[in-house]
Short mmCIF file of C-alpha atoms and ligand atoms in Angstrom, two decimals:
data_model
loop_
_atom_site.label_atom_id
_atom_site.label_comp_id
_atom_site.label_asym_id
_atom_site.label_seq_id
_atom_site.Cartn_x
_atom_site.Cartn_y
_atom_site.Cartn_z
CA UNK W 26 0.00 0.00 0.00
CA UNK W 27 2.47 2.54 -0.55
CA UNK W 28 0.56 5.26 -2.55
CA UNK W 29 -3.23 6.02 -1.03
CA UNK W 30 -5.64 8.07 -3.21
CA UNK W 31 -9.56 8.76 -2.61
CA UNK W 32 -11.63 6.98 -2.47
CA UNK W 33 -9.73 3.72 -1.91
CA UNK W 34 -9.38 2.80 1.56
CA UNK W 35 -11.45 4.84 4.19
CA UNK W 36 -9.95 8.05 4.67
CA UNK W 37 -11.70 11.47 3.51
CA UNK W 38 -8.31 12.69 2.82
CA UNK W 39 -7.62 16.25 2.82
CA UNK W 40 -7.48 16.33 -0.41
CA UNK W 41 -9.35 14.03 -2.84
CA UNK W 42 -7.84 14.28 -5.91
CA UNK W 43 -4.15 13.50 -5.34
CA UNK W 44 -1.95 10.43 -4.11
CA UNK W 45 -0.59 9.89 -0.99
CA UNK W 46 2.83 8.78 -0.25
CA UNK W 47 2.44 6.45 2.92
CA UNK W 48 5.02 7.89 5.46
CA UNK W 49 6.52 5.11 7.40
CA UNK W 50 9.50 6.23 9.48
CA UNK W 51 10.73 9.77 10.55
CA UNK W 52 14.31 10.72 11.84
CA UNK W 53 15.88 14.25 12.51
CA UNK W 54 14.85 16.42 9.32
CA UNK W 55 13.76 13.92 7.20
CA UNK W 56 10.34 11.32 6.49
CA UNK W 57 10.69 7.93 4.77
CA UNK W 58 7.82 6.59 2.48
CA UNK W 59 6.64 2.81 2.38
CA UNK W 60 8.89 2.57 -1.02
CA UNK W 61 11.77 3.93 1.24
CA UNK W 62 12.32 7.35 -0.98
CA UNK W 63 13.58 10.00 1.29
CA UNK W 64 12.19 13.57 1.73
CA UNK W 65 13.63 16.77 3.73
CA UNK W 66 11.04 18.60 6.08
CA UNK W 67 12.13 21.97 5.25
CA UNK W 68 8.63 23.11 6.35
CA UNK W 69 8.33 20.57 9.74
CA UNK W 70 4.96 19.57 8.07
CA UNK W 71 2.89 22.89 8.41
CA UNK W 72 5.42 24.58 11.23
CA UNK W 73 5.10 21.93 13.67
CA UNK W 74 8.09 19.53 13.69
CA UNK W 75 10.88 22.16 15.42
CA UNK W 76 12.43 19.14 17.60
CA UNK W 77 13.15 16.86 14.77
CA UNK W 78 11.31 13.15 14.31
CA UNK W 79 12.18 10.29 15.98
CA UNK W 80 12.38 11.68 18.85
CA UNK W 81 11.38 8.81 21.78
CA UNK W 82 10.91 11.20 25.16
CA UNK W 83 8.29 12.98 24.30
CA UNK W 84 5.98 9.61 23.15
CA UNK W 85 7.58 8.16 26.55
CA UNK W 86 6.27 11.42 28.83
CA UNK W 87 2.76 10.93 27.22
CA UNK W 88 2.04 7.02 27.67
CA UNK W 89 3.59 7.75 31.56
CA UNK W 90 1.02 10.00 31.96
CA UNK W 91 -1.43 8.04 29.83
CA UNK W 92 -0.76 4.86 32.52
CA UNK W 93 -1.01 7.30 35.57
CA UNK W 94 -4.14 9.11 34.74
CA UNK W 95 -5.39 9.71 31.27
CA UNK W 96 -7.65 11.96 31.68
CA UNK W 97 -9.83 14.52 34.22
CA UNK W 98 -12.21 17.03 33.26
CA UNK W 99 -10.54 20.30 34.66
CA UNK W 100 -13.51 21.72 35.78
CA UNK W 101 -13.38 19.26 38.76
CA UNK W 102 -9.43 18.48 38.76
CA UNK W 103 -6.27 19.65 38.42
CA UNK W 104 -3.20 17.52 37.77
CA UNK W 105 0.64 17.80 38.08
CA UNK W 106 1.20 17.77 34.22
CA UNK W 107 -1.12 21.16 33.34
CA UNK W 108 0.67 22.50 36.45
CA UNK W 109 4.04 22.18 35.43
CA UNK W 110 3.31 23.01 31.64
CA UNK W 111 2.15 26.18 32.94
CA UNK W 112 4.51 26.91 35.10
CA UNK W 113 7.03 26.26 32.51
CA UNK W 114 4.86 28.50 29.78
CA UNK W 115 4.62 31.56 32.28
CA UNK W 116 8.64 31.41 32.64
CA UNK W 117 8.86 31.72 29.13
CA UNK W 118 6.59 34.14 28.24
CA UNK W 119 7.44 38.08 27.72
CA UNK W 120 6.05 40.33 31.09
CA UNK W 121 3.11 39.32 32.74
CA UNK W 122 1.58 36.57 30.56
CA UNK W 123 1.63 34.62 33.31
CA UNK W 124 -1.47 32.50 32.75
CA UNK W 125 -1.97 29.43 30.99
CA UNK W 126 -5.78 28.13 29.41
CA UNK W 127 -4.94 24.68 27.41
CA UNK W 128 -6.33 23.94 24.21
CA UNK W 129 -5.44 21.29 21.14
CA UNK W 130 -5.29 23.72 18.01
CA UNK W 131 -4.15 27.27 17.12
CA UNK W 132 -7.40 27.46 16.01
CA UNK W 133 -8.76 26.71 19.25
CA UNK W 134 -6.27 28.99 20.95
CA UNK W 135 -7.67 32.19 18.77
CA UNK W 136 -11.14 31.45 19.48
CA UNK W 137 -10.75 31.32 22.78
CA UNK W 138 -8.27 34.18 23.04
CA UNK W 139 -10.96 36.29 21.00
CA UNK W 140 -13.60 35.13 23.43
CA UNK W 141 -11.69 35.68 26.00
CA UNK W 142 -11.15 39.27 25.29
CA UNK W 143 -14.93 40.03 24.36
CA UNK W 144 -16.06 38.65 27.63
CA UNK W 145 -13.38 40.67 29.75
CA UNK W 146 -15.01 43.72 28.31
CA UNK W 147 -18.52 42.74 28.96
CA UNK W 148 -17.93 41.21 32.26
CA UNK W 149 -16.52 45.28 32.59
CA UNK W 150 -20.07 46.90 31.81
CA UNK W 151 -18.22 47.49 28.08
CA UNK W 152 -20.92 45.35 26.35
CA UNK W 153 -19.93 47.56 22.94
CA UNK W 154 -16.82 46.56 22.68
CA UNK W 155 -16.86 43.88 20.22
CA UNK W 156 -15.32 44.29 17.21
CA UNK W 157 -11.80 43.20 16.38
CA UNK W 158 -9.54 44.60 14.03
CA UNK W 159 -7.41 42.00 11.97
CA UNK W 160 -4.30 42.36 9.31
CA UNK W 161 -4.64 41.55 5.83
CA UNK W 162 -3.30 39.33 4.60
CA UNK W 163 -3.36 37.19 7.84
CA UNK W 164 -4.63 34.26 8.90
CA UNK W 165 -5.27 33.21 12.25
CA UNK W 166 -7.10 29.99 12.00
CA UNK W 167 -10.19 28.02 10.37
CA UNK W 168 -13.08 27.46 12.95
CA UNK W 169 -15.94 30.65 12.18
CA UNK W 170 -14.33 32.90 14.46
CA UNK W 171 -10.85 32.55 13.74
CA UNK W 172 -11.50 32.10 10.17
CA UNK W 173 -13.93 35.53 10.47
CA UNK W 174 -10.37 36.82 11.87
CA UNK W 175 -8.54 35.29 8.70
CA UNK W 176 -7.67 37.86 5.58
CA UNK W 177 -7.69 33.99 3.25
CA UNK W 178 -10.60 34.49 1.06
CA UNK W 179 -9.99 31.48 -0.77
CA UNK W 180 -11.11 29.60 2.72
CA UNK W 181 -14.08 31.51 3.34
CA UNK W 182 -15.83 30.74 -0.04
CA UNK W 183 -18.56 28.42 1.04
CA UNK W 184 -18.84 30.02 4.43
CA UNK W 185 -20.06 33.29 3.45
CA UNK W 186 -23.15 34.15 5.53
CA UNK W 187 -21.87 32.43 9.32
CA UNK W 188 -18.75 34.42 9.10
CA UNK W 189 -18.59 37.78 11.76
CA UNK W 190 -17.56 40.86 10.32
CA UNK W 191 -14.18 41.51 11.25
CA UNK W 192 -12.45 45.53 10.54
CA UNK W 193 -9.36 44.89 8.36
CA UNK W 194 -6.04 46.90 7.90
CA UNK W 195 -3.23 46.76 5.43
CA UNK W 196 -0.59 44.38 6.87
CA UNK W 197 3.18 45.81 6.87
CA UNK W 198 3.95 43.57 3.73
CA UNK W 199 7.53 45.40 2.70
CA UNK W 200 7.49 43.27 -0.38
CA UNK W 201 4.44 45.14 -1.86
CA UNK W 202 4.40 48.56 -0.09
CA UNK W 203 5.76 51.22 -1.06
CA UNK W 204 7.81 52.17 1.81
CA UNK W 205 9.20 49.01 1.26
CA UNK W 206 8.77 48.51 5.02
CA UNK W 207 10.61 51.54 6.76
CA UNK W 208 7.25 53.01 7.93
CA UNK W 209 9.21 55.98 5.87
CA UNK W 210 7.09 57.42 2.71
CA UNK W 211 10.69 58.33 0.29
CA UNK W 212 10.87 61.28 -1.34
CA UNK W 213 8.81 60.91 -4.51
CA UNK W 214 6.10 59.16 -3.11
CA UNK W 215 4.81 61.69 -0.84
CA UNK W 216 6.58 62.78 2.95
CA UNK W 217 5.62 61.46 6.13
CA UNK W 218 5.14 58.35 7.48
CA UNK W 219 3.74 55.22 5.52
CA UNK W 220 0.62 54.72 7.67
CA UNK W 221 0.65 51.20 7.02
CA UNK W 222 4.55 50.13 8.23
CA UNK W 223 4.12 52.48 10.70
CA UNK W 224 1.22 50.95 12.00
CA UNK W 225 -0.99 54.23 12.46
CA UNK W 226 -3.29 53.27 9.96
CA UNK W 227 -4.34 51.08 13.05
CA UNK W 228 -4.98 54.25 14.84
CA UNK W 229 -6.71 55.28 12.03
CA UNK W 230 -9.34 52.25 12.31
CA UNK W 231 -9.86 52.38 15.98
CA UNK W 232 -11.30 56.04 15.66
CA UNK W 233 -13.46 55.51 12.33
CA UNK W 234 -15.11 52.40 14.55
CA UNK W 235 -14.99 53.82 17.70
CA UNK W 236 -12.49 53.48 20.15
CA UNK W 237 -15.76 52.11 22.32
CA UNK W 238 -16.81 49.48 19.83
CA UNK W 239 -13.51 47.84 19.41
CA UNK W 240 -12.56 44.99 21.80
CA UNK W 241 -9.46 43.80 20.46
CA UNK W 242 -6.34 43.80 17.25
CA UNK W 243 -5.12 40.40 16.53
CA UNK W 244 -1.79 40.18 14.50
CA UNK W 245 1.37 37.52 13.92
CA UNK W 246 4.68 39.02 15.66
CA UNK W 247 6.25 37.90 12.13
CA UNK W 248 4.68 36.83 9.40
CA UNK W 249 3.45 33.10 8.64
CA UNK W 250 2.41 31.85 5.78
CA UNK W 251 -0.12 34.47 4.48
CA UNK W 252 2.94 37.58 4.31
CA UNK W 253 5.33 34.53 2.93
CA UNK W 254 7.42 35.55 6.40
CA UNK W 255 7.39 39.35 6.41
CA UNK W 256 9.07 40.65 9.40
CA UNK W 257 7.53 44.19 10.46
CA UNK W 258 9.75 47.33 11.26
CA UNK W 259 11.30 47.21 14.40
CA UNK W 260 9.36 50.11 14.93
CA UNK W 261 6.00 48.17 14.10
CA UNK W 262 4.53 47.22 17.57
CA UNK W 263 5.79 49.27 20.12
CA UNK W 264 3.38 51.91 18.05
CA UNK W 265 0.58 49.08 17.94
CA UNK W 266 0.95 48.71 21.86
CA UNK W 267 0.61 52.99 22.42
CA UNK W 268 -2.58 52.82 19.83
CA UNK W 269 -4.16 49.75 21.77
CA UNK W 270 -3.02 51.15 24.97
CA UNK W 271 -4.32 54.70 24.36
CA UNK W 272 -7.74 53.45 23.00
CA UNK W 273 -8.51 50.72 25.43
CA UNK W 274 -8.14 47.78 22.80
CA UNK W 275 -6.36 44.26 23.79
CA UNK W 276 -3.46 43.92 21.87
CA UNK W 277 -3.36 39.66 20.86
CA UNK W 278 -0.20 38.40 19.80
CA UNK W 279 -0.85 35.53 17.84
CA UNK W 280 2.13 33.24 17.59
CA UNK W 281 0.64 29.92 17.27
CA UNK W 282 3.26 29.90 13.79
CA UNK W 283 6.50 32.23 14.65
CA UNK W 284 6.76 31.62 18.12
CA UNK W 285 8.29 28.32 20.63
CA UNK W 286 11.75 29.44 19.21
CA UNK W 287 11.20 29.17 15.52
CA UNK W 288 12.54 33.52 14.92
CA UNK W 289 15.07 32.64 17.67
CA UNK W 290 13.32 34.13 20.82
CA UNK W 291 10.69 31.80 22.56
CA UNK W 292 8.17 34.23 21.23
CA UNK W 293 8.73 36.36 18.10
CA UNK W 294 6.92 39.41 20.16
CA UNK W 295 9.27 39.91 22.42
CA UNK W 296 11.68 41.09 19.75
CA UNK W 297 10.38 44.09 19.62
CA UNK W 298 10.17 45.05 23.27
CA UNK W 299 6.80 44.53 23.68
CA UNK W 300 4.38 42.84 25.77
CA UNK W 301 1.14 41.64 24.28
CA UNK W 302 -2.50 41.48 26.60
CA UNK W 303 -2.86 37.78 25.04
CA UNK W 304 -0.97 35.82 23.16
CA UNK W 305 -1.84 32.63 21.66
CA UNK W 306 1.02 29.87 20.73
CA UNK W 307 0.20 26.17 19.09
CA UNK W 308 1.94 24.04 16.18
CA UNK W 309 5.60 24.16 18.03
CA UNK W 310 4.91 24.23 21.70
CA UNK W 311 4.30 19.97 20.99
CA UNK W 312 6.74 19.97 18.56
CA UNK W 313 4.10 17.63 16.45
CA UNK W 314 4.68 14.74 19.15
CA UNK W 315 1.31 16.19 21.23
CA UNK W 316 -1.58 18.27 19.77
CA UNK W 317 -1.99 21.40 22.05
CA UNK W 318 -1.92 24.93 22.08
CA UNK W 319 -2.37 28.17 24.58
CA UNK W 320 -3.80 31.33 25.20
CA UNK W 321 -1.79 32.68 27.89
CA UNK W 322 -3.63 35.84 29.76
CA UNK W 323 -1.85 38.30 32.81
CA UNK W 324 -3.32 38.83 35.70
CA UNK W 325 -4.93 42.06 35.30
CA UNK W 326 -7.33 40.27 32.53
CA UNK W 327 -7.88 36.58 34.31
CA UNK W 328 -8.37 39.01 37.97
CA UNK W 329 -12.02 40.74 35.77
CA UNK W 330 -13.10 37.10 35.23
CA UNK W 331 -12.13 35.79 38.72
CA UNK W 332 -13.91 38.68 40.41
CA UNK W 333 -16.51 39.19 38.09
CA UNK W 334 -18.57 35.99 36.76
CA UNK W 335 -15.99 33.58 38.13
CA UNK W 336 -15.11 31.24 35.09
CA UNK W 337 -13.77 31.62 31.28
CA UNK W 338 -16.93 30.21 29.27
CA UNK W 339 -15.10 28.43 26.99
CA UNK W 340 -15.75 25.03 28.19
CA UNK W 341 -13.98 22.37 25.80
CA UNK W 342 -13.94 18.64 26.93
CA UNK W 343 -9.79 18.25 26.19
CA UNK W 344 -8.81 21.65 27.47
CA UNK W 345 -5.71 20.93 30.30
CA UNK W 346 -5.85 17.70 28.56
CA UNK W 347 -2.88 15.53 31.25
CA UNK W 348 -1.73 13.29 27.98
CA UNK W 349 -1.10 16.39 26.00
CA UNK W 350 0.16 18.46 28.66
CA UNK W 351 2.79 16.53 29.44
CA UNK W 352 3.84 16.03 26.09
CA UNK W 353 4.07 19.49 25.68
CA UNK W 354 5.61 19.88 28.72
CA UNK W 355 8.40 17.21 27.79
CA UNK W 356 8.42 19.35 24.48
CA UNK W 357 9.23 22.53 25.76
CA UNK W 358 11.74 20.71 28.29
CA UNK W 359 13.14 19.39 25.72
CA UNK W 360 13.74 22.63 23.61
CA UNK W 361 14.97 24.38 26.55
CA UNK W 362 18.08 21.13 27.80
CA UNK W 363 18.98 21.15 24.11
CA UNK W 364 18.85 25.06 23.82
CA UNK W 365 17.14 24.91 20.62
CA UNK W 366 16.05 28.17 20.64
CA UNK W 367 19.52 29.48 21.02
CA UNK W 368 20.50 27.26 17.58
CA UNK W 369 17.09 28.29 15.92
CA UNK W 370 19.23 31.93 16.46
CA UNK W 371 22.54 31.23 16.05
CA UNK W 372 21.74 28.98 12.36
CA UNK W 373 19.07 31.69 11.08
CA UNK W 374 21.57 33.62 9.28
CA UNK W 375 22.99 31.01 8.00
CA UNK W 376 20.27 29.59 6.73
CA UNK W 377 19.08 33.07 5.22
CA UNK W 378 22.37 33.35 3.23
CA UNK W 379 22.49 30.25 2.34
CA UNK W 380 18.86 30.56 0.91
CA UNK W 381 20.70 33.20 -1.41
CA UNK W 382 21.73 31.26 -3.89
CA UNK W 383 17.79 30.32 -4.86
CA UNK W 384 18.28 34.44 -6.23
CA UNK W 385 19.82 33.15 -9.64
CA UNK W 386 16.10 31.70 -10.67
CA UNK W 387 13.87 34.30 -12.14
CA UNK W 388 11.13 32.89 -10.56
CA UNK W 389 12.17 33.86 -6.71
CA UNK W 390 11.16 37.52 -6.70
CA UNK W 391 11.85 37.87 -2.80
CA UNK W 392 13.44 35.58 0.23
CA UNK W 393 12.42 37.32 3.70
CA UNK W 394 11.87 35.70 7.21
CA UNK W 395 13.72 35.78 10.90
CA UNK W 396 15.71 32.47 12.35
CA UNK W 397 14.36 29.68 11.13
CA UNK W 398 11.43 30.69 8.94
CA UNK W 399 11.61 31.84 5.13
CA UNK W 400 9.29 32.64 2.69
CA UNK W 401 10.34 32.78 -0.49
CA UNK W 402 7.99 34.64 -2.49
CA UNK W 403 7.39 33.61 -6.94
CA UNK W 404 6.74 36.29 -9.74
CA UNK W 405 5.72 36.16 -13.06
CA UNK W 406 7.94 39.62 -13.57
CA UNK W 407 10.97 40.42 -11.01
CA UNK W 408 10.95 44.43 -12.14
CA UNK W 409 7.41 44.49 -11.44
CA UNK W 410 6.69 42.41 -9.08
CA UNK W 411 4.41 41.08 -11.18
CA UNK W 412 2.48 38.05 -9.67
CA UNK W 413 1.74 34.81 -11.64
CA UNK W 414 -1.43 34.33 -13.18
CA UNK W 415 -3.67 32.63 -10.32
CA UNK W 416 -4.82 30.13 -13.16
CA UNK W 417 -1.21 28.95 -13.22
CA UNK W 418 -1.49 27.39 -9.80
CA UNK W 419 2.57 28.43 -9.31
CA UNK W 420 2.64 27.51 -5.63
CA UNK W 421 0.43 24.41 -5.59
CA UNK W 422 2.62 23.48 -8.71
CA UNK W 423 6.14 23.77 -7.18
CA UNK W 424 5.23 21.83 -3.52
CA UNK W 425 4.33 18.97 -5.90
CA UNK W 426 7.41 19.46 -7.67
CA UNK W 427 9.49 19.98 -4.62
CA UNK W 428 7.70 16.74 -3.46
CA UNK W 429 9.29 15.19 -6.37
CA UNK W 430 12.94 16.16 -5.24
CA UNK W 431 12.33 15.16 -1.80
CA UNK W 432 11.65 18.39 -0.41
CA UNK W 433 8.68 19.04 1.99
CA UNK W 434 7.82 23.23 1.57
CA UNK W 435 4.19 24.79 2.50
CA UNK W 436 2.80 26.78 -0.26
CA UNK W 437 0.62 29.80 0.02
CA UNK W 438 -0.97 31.87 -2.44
CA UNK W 439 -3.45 34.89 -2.70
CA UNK W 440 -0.97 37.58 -0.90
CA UNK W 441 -0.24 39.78 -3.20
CA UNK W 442 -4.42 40.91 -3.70
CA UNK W 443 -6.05 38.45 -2.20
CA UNK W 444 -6.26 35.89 -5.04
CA UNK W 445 -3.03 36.17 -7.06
CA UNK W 446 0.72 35.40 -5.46
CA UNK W 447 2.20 32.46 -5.25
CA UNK W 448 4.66 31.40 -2.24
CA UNK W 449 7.01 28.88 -0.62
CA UNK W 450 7.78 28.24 3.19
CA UNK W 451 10.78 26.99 4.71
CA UNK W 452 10.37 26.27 8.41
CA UNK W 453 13.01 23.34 9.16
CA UNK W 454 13.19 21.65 12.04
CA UNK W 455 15.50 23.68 15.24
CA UNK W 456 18.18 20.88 14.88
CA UNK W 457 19.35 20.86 11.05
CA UNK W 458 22.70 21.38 10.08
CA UNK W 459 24.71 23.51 7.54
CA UNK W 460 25.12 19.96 5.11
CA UNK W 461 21.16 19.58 5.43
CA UNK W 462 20.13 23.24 4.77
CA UNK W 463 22.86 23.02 1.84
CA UNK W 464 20.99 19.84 0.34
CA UNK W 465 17.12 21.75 0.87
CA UNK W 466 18.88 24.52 -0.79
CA UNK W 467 19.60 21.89 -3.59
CA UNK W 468 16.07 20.22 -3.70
CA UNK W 469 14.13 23.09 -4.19
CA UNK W 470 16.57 24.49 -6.73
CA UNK W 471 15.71 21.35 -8.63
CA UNK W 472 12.34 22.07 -8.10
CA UNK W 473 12.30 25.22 -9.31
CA UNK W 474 14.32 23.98 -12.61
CA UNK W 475 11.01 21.71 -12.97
CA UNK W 476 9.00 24.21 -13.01
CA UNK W 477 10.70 25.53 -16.49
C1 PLP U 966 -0.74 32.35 12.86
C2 PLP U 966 -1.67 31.18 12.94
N1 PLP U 966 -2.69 31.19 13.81
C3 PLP U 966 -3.55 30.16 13.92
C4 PLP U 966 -3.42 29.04 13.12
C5 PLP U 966 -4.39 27.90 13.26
O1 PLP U 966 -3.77 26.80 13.84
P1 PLP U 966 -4.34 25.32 13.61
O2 PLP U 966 -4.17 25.00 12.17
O3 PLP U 966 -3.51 24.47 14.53
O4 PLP U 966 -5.77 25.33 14.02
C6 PLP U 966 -2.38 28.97 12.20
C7 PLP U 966 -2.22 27.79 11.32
O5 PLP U 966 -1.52 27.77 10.35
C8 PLP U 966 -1.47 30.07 12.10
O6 PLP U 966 -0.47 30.05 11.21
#
């Protein structure tokens, strides 16, 4: 059985009109198939392998916890494993996130940080403030609300109608602004400050709603897979935190993508000098080996709830999960004893010149990202900027050719107006080496050469 299509076998794959390689085996960056051909994870799946495969603590934490207790409903119990985990979170995270609320997907984690913020300004008296203000592009997830968050039109086509309006702003995209991301209008193209880079067109938004109506911004510290890995000005969110301080809106980080290491800081806000009101982390905090993810809250905003109505009312049946809270706990253990996030820092610029080289192929209009995460963005026209043809299918085209070489890459597409851009992401697991981003460098080349 080494190639699986629909609708052989049972599975509703996720997508129904391809083959599946069977993966068998996993070790460090790379996945074996059933017919033993070998392929690089330059993208750890979709951001989610940072510790490498193979790996046997993690699986070993879980089924100890498994054979101790399995499972409690946490709004009866509390257990050592969701104790620890957050213990271990709040050490981590920038200022006074000190509070951890358990979850399985980023998803999740938005909905309920979202949630969370509406009902800390109604349990206030501040029943207006509801709306939340969201980047495009962006995307921050696919359940309604998240997905409602989400700039990914492509996703939302045959949702139309249960989807909540959410305000929208420009993201700072330097690729395809014209500040090229300073926050700096040049010269010719007018003085002043580029109010998108600059992040006052955010400003700008609050006061057109109303400063009352709007309960919270949501935005990625860096980039994911939407921007192709744009990193904002370093100016970029110490202005965002003065605007959402000034107007009374809850600044959510959402790092469920860049953060647990993968820009070379545990969280890819704290960069910038800034401390978020939520922040929401996923994908990398299990490192793939356990499906969870967090909204971690400060005081001042769990302290409204605990006084006020007395519980969150986000009631999910695997939230503080034990099984996957102590795999992410061994995850994030893990990270820390083998100072991953240290290497994810010291090898990003490596990996960034080494990604260089894919330059000499017309194709690559733009390679951008921070430590371990690259996007490497495809035109039609390099002058121009120019954007394939959506009909084209550029991105979908070159992760099946990549595929071919043995790469693994995550494609995006729709960024540069919402339908046409194509994209690549890199996203390697925290523990390759110089040899192994040297031969991903090589595979997607090859790719790309298919692509002729
Ligand atoms: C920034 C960001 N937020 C949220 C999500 C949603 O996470 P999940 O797919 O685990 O539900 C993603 C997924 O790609 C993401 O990149």
């Amino acid at each position: 059985m080494p190639q699986s299509r629909y609708p052989e076998g049972h599975v509703f794959y996720r997508k129904l009109n391809r083959s599946y390689p069977l993966i068998v085996r996993g070790e460090g960056c790379f996945l074996y198939d059933a017919d033993g051909k070998q392929y690089l994870d330059g993208s750890g799946g979709a951001f989610v392998a940072n510790l490498g495969h193979g790996l046997t603590e993690i699986g070993d934490a879980m089924a100890r916890q498994a054979a101790k207790v399995a499972y409690v409903n946490g709004t009866a119990f509390t257990h050592e494993a969701v104790e620890l985990f957050a213990a271990e979170l709040a050490a981590l995270a920038p200022g006074d996130l000190d509070y951890a609320y358990f979850l399985g997907s980023g998803s999740e984690a938005v909905e309920a940080a979202l949630k969370l913020a509406r009902q800390y300004w109604n349990e206030q008296g501040k029943t207006d403030k509801r709306k939340i203000i969201a980047l495009r592009p962006g995307y921050h997830g696919n359940t309604i609300l998240a997905l409602s968050a989400s700039a990914r039109e492509q996703y939302k086509t045959y949702y139309q109608g249960w989807l909540v309006e959410v305000v929208r702003i420009p993201a700072p995209y330097a690729y395809r602004c014209g500040c090229g991301g300073s926050g700096e209008r040049g010269a010719g193209s007018g003085a002043g400050h580029c109010p998108v880079c600059s992040g006052s067109v955010l400003e700008e938004a609050i006061l057109r709603e109303g400063p009352e109506t709007v309960a919270a911004f949501i935005a990625e510290p860096v980039g994911g897979s939407s921007t192709g890995a744009s990193v904002p000005g370093p100016d970029y969110f110490r202005r965002v935190r003065e605007i959402c301080d000034r107007h009374q809106v809850l600044f959510i980080a959402d790092e469920v993508l860049a953060g647990a290491g993968r820009t070379g800081t545990w969280s890819a806000i704290e960069q910038y000098g800034v401390v978020p009101d939520l922040m929401t982390m996923g994908k990398g905090i299990g490192g793939g080996y356990a499906p969870v993810s967090v909204v971690m809250a400060p005081r001042r905003i769990t302290d409204v709830i605990a006084k006020g109505s007395g519980a969150f009312l986000h009631a999910q049946t695997f939230s503080h999960h034990p099984v996957l809270c102590a795999g992410g706990l061994a995850a994030v253990r893990y990270i820390r004893s083998h100072r991953l996030v240290e290497r994810c820092a010291a090898m990003g610029p490596v990996f960034h010149q080494k990604l260089q080289a894919l330059k000499k192929h017309e194709a690559v209009g733009d390679i951008r990202g921070r430590g371990l995460l690259a996007g490497v963005e495809f035109v039609e026209d390099r002058a121009s900027r120019r954007p394939f043809p959506r009909k084209k299918k550029f991105a979908e085209s070159f992760a099946e050719a990549a595929l071919a070489e043995g790469l693994m890459t995550w494609p995006n597409t729709g960024q540069a107006d919402g339908d046409q851009g194509d994209l690549a992401m890199l996203a390697p697991p925290f523990i390759i080496t110089e040899p192994e981003i040297d031969e991903m460098v090589r595979r997607f080349s090859a790719a790309l050469d298919r692509m002729k």
